[in-house]
Coordinates of C-alpha atoms and ligand atoms in Angstrom, one line a residue:
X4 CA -12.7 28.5 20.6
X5 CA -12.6 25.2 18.5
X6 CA -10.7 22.3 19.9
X7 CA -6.9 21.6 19.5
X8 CA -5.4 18.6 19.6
X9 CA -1.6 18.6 20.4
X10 CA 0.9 15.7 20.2
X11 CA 4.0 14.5 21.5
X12 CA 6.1 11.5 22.2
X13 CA 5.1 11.4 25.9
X14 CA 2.7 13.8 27.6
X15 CA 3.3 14.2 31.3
X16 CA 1.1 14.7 34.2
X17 CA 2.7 17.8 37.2
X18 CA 3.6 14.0 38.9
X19 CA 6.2 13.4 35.8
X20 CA 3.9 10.4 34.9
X21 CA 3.5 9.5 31.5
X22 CA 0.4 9.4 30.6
X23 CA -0.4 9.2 27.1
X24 CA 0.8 10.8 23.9
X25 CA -2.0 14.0 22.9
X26 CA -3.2 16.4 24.7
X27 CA -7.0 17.4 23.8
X28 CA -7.5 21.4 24.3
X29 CA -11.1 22.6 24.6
X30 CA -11.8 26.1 25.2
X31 CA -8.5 26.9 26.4
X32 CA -9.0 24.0 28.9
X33 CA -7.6 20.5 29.2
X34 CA -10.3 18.2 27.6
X35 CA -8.1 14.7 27.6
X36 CA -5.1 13.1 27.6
X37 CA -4.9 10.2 25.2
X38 CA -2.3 7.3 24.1
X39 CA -1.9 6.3 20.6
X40 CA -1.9 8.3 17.8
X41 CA -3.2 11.7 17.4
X42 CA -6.3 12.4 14.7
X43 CA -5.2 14.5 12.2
X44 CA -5.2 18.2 12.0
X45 CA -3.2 17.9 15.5
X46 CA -0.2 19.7 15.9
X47 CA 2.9 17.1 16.1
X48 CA 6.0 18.5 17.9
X49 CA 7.6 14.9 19.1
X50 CA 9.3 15.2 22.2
X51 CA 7.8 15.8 25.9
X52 CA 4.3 18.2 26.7
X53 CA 4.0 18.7 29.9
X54 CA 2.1 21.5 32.4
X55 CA 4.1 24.6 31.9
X56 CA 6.2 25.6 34.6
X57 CA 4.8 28.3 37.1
X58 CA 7.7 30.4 38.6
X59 CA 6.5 31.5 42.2
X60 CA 8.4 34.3 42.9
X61 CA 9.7 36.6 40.3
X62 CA 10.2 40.5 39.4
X63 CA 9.1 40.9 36.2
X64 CA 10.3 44.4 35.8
X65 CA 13.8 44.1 37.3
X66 CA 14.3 40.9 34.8
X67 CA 13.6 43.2 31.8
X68 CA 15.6 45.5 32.9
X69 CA 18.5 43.0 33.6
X70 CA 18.2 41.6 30.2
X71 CA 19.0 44.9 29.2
X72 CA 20.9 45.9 31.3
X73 CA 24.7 45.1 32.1
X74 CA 24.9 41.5 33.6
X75 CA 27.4 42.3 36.8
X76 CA 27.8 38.5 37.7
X77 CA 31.2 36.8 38.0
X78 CA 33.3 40.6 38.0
X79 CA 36.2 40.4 39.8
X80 CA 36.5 43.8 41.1
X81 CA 35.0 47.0 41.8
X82 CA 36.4 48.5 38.4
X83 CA 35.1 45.6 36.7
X84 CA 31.5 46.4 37.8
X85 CA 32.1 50.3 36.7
X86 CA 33.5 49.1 33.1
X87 CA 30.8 47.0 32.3
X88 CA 28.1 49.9 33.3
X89 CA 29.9 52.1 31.3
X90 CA 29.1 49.8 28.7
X91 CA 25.5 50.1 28.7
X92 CA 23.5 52.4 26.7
X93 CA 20.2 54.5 27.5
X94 CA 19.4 56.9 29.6
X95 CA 20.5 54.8 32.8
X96 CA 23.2 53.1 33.1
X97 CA 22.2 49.8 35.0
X98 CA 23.5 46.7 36.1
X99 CA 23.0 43.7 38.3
X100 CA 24.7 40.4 39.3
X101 CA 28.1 41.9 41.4
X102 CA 29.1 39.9 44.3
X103 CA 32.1 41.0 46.5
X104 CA 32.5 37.4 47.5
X105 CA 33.9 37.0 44.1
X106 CA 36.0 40.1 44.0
X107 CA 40.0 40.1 44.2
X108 CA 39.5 41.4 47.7
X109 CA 36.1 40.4 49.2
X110 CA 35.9 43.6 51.4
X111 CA 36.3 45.9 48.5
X112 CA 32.7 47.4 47.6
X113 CA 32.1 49.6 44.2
X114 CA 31.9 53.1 45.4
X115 CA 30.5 56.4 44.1
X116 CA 33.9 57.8 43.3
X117 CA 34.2 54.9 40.9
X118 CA 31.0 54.9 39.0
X119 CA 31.4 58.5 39.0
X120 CA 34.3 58.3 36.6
X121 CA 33.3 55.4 34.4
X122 CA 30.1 56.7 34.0
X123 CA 29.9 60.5 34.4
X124 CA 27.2 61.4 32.4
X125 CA 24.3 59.6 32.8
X126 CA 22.7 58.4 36.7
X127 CA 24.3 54.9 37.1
X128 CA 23.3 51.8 39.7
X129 CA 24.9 48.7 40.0
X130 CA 22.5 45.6 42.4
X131 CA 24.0 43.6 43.9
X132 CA 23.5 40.1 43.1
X133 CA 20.5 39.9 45.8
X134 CA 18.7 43.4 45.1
X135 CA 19.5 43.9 49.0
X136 CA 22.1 46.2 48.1
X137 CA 23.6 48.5 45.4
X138 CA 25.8 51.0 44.5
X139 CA 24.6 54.7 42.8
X140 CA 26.7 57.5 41.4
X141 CA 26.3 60.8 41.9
X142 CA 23.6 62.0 39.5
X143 CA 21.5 58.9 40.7
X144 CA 21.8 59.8 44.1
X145 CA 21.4 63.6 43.4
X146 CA 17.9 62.6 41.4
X147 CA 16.7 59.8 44.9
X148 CA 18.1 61.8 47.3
X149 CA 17.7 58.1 49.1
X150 CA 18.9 59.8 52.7
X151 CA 15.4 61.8 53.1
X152 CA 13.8 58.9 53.5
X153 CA 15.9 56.2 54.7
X154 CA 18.8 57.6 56.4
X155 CA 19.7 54.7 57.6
X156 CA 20.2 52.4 54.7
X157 CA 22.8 54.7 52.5
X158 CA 26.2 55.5 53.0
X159 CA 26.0 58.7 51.4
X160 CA 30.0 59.2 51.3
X161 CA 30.9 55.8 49.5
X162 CA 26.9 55.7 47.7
X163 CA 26.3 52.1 49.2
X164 CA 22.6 51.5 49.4
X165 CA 20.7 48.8 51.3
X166 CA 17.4 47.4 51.5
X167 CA 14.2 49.9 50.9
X168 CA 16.6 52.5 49.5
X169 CA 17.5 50.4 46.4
X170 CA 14.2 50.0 45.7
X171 CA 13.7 53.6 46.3
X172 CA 16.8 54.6 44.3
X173 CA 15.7 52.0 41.2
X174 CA 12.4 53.5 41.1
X175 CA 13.0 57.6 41.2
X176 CA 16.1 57.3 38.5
X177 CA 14.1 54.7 36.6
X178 CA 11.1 57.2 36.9
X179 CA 10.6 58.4 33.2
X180 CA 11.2 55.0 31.9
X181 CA 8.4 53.0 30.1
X182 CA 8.0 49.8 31.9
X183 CA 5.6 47.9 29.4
X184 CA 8.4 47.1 27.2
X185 CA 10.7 46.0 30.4
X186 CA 7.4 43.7 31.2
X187 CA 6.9 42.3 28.0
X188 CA 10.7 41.4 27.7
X189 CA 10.5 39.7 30.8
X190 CA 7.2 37.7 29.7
X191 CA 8.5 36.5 26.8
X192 CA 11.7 35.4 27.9
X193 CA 10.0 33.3 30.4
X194 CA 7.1 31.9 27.8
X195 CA 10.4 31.3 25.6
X196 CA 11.6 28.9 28.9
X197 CA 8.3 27.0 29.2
X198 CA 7.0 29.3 32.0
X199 CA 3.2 29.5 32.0
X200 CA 2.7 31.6 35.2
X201 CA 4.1 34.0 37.5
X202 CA 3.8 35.8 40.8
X203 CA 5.3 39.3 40.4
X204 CA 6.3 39.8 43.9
X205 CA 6.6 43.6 45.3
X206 CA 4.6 44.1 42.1
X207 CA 4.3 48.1 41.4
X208 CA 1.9 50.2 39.9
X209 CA 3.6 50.5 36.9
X210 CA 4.1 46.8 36.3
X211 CA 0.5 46.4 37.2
X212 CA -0.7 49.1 34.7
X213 CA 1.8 47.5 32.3
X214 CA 0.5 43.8 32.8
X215 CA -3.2 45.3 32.3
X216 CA -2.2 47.0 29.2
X217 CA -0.5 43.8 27.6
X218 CA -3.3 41.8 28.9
X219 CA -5.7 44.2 27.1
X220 CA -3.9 43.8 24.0
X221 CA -3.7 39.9 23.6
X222 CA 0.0 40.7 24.4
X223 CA 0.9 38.6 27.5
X224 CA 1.8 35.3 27.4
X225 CA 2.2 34.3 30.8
X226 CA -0.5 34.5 33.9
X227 CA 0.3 37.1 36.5
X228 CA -0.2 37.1 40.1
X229 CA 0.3 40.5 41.6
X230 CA 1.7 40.4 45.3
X231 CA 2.2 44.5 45.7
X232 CA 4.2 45.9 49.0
X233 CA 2.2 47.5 51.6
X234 CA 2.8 51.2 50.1
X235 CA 1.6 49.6 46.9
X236 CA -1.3 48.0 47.2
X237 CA -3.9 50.7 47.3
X238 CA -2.6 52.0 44.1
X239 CA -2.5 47.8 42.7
X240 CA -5.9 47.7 44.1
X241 CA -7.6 50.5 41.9
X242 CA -5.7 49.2 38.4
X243 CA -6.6 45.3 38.8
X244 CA -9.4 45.3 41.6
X245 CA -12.9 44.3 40.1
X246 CA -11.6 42.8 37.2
X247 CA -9.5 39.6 36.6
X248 CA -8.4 40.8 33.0
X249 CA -9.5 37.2 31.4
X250 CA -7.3 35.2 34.0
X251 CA -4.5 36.9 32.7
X252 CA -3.6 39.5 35.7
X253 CA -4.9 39.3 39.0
X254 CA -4.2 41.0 42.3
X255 CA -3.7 38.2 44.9
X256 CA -2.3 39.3 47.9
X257 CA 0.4 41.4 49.3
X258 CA 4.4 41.4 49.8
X259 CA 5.9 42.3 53.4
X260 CA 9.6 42.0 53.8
X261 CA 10.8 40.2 57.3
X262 CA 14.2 40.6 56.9
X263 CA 17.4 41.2 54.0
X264 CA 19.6 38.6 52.8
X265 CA 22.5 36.9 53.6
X266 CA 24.9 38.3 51.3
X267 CA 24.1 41.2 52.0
X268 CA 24.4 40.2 56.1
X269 CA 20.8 41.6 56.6
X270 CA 19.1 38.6 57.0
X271 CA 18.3 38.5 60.7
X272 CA 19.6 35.7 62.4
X273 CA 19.2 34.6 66.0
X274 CA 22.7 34.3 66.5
X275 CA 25.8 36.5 65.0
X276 CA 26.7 36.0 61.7
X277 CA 30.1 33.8 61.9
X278 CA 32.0 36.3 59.8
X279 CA 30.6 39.3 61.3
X280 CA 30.7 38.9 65.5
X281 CA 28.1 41.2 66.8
X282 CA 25.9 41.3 63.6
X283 CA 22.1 39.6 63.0
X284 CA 20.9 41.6 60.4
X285 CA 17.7 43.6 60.3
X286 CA 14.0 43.1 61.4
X287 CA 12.3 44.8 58.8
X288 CA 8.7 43.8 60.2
X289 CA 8.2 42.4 63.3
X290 CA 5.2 39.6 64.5
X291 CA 2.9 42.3 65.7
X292 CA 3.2 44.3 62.4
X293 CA 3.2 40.6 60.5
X294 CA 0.1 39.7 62.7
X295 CA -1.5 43.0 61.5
X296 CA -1.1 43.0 57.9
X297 CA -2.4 39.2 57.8
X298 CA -5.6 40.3 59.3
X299 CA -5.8 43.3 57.4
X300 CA -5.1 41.0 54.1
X301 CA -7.6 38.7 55.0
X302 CA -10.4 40.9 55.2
X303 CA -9.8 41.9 51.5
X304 CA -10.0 38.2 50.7
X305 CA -5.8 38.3 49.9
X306 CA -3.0 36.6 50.9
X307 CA 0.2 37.7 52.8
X308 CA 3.2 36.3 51.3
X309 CA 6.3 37.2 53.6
X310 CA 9.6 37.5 52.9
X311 CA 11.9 35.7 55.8
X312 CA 15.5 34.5 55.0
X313 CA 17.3 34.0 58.8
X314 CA 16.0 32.2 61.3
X315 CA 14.9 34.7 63.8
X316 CA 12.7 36.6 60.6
X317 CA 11.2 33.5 60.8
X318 CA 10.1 33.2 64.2
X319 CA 8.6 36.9 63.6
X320 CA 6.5 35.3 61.0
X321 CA 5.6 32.1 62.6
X322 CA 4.3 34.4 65.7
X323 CA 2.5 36.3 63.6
X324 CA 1.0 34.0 61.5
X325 CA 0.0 32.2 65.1
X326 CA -1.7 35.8 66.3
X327 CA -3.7 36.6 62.9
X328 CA -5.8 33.3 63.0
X329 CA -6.2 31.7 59.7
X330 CA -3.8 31.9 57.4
X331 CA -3.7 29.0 55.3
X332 CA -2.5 29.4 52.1
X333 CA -0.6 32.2 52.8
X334 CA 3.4 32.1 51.6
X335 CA 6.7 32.4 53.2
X336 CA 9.5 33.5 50.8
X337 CA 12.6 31.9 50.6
X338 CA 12.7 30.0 54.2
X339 CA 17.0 30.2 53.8
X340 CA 17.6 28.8 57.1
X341 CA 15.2 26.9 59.4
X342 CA 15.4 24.6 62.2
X343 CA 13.2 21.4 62.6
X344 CA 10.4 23.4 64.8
X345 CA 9.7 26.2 63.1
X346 CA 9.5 23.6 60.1
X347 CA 6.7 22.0 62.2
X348 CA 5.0 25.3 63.1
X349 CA 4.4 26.3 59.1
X350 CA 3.6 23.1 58.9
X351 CA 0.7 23.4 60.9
X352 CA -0.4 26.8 59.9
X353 CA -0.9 25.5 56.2
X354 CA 1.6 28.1 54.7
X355 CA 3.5 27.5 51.6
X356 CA 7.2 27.8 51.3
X357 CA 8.6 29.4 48.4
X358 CA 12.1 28.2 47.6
X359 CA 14.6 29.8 45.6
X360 CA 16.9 26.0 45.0
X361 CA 19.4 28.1 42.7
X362 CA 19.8 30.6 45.9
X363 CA 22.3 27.3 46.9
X364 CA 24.6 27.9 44.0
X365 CA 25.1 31.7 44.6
X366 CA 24.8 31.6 48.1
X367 CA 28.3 29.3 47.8
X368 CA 29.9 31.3 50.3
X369 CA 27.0 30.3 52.6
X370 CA 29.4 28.4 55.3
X371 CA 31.6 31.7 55.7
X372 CA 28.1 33.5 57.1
X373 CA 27.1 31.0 58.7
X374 CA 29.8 28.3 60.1
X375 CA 30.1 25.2 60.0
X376 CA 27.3 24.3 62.8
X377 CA 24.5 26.3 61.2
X378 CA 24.9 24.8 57.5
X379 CA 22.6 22.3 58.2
X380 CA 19.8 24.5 58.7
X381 CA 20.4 26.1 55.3
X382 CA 17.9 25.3 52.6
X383 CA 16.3 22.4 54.0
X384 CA 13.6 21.6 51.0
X385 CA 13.0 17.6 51.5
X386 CA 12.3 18.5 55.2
X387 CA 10.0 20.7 54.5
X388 CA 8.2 18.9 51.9
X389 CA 9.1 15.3 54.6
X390 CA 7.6 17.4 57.4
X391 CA 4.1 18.5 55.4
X392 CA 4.9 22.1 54.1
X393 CA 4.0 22.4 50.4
X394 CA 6.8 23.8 48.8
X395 CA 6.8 25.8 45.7
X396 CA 9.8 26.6 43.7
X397 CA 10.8 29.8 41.8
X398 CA 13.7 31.6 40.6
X399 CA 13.1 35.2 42.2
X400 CA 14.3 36.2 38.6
X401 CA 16.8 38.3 38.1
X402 CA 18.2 37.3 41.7
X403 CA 18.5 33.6 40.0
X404 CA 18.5 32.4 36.4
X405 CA 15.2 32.4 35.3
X406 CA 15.9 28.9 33.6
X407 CA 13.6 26.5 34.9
X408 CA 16.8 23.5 34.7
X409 CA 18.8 25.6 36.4
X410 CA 16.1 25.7 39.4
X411 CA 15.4 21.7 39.0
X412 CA 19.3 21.1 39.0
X413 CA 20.0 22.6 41.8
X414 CA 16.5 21.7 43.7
X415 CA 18.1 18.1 43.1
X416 CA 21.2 19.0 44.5
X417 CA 23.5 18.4 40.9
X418 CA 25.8 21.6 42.4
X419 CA 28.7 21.8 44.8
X420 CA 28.3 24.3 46.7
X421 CA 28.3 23.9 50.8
X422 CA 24.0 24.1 50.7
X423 CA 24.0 21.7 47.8
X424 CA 23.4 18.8 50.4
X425 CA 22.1 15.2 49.5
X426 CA 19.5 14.9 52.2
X427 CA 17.9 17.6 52.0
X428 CA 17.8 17.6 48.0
X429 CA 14.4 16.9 46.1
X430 CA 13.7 13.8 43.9
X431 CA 13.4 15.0 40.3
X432 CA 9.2 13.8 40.8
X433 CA 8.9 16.1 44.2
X434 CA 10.5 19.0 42.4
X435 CA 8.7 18.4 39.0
X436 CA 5.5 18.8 41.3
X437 CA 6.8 21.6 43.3
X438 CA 7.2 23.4 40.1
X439 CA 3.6 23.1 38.8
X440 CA 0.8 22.2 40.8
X441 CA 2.3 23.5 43.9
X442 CA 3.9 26.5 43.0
X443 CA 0.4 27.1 41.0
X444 CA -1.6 26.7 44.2
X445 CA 0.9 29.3 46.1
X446 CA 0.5 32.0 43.4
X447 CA -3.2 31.7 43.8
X448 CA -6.2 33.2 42.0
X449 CA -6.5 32.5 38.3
X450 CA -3.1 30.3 38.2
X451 CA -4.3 28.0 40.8
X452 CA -5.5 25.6 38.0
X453 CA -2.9 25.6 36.5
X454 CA 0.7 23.3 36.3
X455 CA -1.7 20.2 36.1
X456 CA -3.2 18.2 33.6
X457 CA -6.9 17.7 34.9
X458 CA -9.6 17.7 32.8
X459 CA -11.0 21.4 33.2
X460 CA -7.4 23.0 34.6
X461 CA -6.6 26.1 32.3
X462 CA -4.5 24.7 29.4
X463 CA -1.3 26.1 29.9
X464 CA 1.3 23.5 28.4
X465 CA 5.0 23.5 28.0
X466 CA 7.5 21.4 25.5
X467 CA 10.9 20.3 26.0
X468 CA 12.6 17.7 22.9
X469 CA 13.9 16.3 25.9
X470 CA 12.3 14.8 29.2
X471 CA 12.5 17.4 32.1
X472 CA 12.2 14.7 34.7
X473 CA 15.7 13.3 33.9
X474 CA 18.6 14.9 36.7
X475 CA 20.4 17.3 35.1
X476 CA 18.0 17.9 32.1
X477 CA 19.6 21.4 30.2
X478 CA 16.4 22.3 28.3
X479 CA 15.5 23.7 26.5
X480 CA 11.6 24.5 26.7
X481 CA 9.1 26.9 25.9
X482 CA 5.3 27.4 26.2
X483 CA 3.4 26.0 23.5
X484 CA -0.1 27.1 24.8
X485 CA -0.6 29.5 27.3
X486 CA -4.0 28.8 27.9
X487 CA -5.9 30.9 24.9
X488 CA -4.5 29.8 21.6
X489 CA -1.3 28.9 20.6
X490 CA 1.7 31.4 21.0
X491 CA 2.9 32.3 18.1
X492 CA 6.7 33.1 17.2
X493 CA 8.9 31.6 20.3
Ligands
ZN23 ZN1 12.3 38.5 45.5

């Protein structure tokens, strides 16, 4: 591969230092950073270059989908949400983004009966904002038949599914459907952001066969990190094990859900939820089974990256964590509410937190689950990163806008909402970082050298005509190089 040379008005480091003006690429590496000007033959795009940004939490498949899909945010009722289904085309009618904290009345849910009449030909499911929860109409739940499995999570009368049977629902009615294009959509819309690397968390077989397939081709722009569930990852394991696909797709560790979310009042919390008396949400893995998967992750040479948004979740994985041994470098998702302690404990351990800052802005009803006593606790990233846990940012895309100012915005508290608190907001440097090298490290395997500017770090480099270190930078950005020659049309 011949050396590039590739210039800009500033180049920045993953620290947001400037330091110089041309980036040297050799061998899809980064060879040096110089000031003054370029030699010619470079490629001069003005503006900022910079390591691209590496999203550490995202669901590649759901985010195609969702682009083409029906976006359900900001509808104000039920029959709102059934219109805009019924607007879709395709063999599925889906859509995502509802929130009944926005609806007319907040206790009104979309119901079967409804979807049933706006859409009555075709299966139809409509997320939730979170993915926690969703509604199906009768031919989807005819085709899941959710209830076998997980009798527990669906109302059958009013088709309200939570937790596992979404996912279960999603993937029988999505069945027949191709997911390569879905996962290239996805890929490119994040390469068209500046995103140079991903982990595809609760990563499926079919997104890892789709990823291997694109990687195959010369097709993928981005670098994947595949963190399969549990029920997964044999099936992951015999498509990506053995071979790293040229650094483009790697198996890295494994998914285990702790707990739901807030909005959907299955986080599980120590105390009650203040607009629920007598609720705390759902264990969905305790510290013995946490304790267990770390050590059987381990052994494999993976990581275990858990998924914990209330406070007691987090206890389970602290304990577990504690119980396993070593864990360093293993990830906690989201870490929505936390008190000082527990900060200290993953602290210790060595474990990343993986932070979601846009979760702040759609989470704006956060004080109603909560109360006034507990907001503090609520997504606490400059005492994390104060009290020595490397913290990562991502978007958890489609849960969040997969736009990486949208995450730096609200990481640096320019929002409103009750969470979007001053002291415990990021510098724009700290979240710059967080976005790069860190969240790089925390995906892990071949994107662990990237989001930095080293000499020898894979050469994955981003471009903004403005600077992204500036508080409430609005893009935009893309990936110029994604680490083996340049990409071509975005
Ligand atoms: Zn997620």
């Amino acid at each position: 591969m011949p050396s590039i040379v590739i210039s800009g008005d500033a180049v920045l480091n993953e620290y947001g230092e400037v330091v110089g003006e041309y980036i040297v690429v050799e061998d899809g590496k980064i060879g040096r950073v110089r000031k003054g000007s370029p030699p010619a033959g470079a490629l001069r795009l003005g503006g900022y270059l910079f390591p691209a940004f590496i999203d550490a939490h995202t669901h590649p498949a759901s985010l195609g989908l969702a682009l083409r899909g029906a976006n359900l945010r900001g509808a104000r009722s039920p029959v709102e949400v059934a219109r805009r289904l019924a607007g879709t085309r395709g063999p599925v009618a889906y859509g995502r983004g509802w929130d009944q904290e926005l609806f007319e009345d907040p206790r009104s849910l979309p119901v079967r009966e409804l979807l049933d009449a706006a859409v009555p030909d075709r299966p139809a499911v409509a997320v939730r904002v979170c993915g926690h929860m969703a509604t199906a109409n009768t031919l989807a739940l005819e085709i899941a038949r959710p209830w076998e499995r997980y009798p527990d999570f669906v109302d059958k009368e009013r088709g309200v599914l939570v937790e596992d049977a979404v996912y279960y629902t999603l993937e029988k009615v999505l069945a027949n459907i191709d997911v390569e294009p879905l996962v290239k959509a996805a890929a490119d819309k994040l390469a068209s952001l500046g995103v140079g690397g991903i982990s595809a968390m609760a990563c499926t077989r079919r997104e890892a066969e789709a990823f291997a397939s694109l990687a195959g081709k010369g097709a993928l722009k981005l670098r994947v990190a595949c963190y399969p569930s549990p029920e997964e990852l044999e099936k992951v394991e015999g498509i990506l094990g053995g071979s790293d696909r040229g650094g483009r797709v790697a198996l890295i560790g494994v998914k285990l859900f702790a707990d739901g979310s807030l909005g959907a009042r299955t986080a599980k919390l120590r105390e009650d939820y203040y607009d629920a008396p007598g609720t705390r949400g759902q264990l969905l893995a305790d510290s013995s089974t946490i304790a267990e998967w770390a050590r059987r992750v381990s052994s494999k040479g993976l990581r275990l990256a858990v998924h914990a948004i209330g406070d007691e979740a987090l206890d389970h994985v602290i304990d577990g964590f504690r119980r396993a041994g070593s864990v360093r470098g293993f990830r906690v998702e989201h870490v929505s509410i936390a008190h000082d302690d527990q900060i200290d404990s993953l602290a210790e351990l060595g474990v990343y937190a993986v932070v979601q800052p846009h979760f702040r802005v759609t989470d704006w009803w956060i004080d109603r689950r909560l109360g006034p006593e507990r907001l503090r606790l609520a997504y606490r990233f400059a005492s994390l990163l104060r009290r020595g846990v490397p913290v990562a940012l991502s978007t958890d895309t489609p849960v969040e806008p997969p736009e990486p100012w949208e995450t730096l915005s609200a990481a640096l508290g320019l929002c409103s909402q009750p969470s979007c608190r001053a002291e415990e907001s990021l510098t724009s440097r700290e979240a710059f970082t967080a976005y790069t090298r860190v969240a790089a490290e925390a995906s892990g395997g071949p994107l662990s050298l990237m989001g930095r500017l080293e000499q020898g770090a894979v050469a994955a480099i981003a471009w903004s005509p403005s600077n992204p270190l500036e508080p409430g930078w609005k893009g935009p950005a893309r990936l110029v190089y994604p680490g083996d020659g340049l990409v071509k049309g975005n």
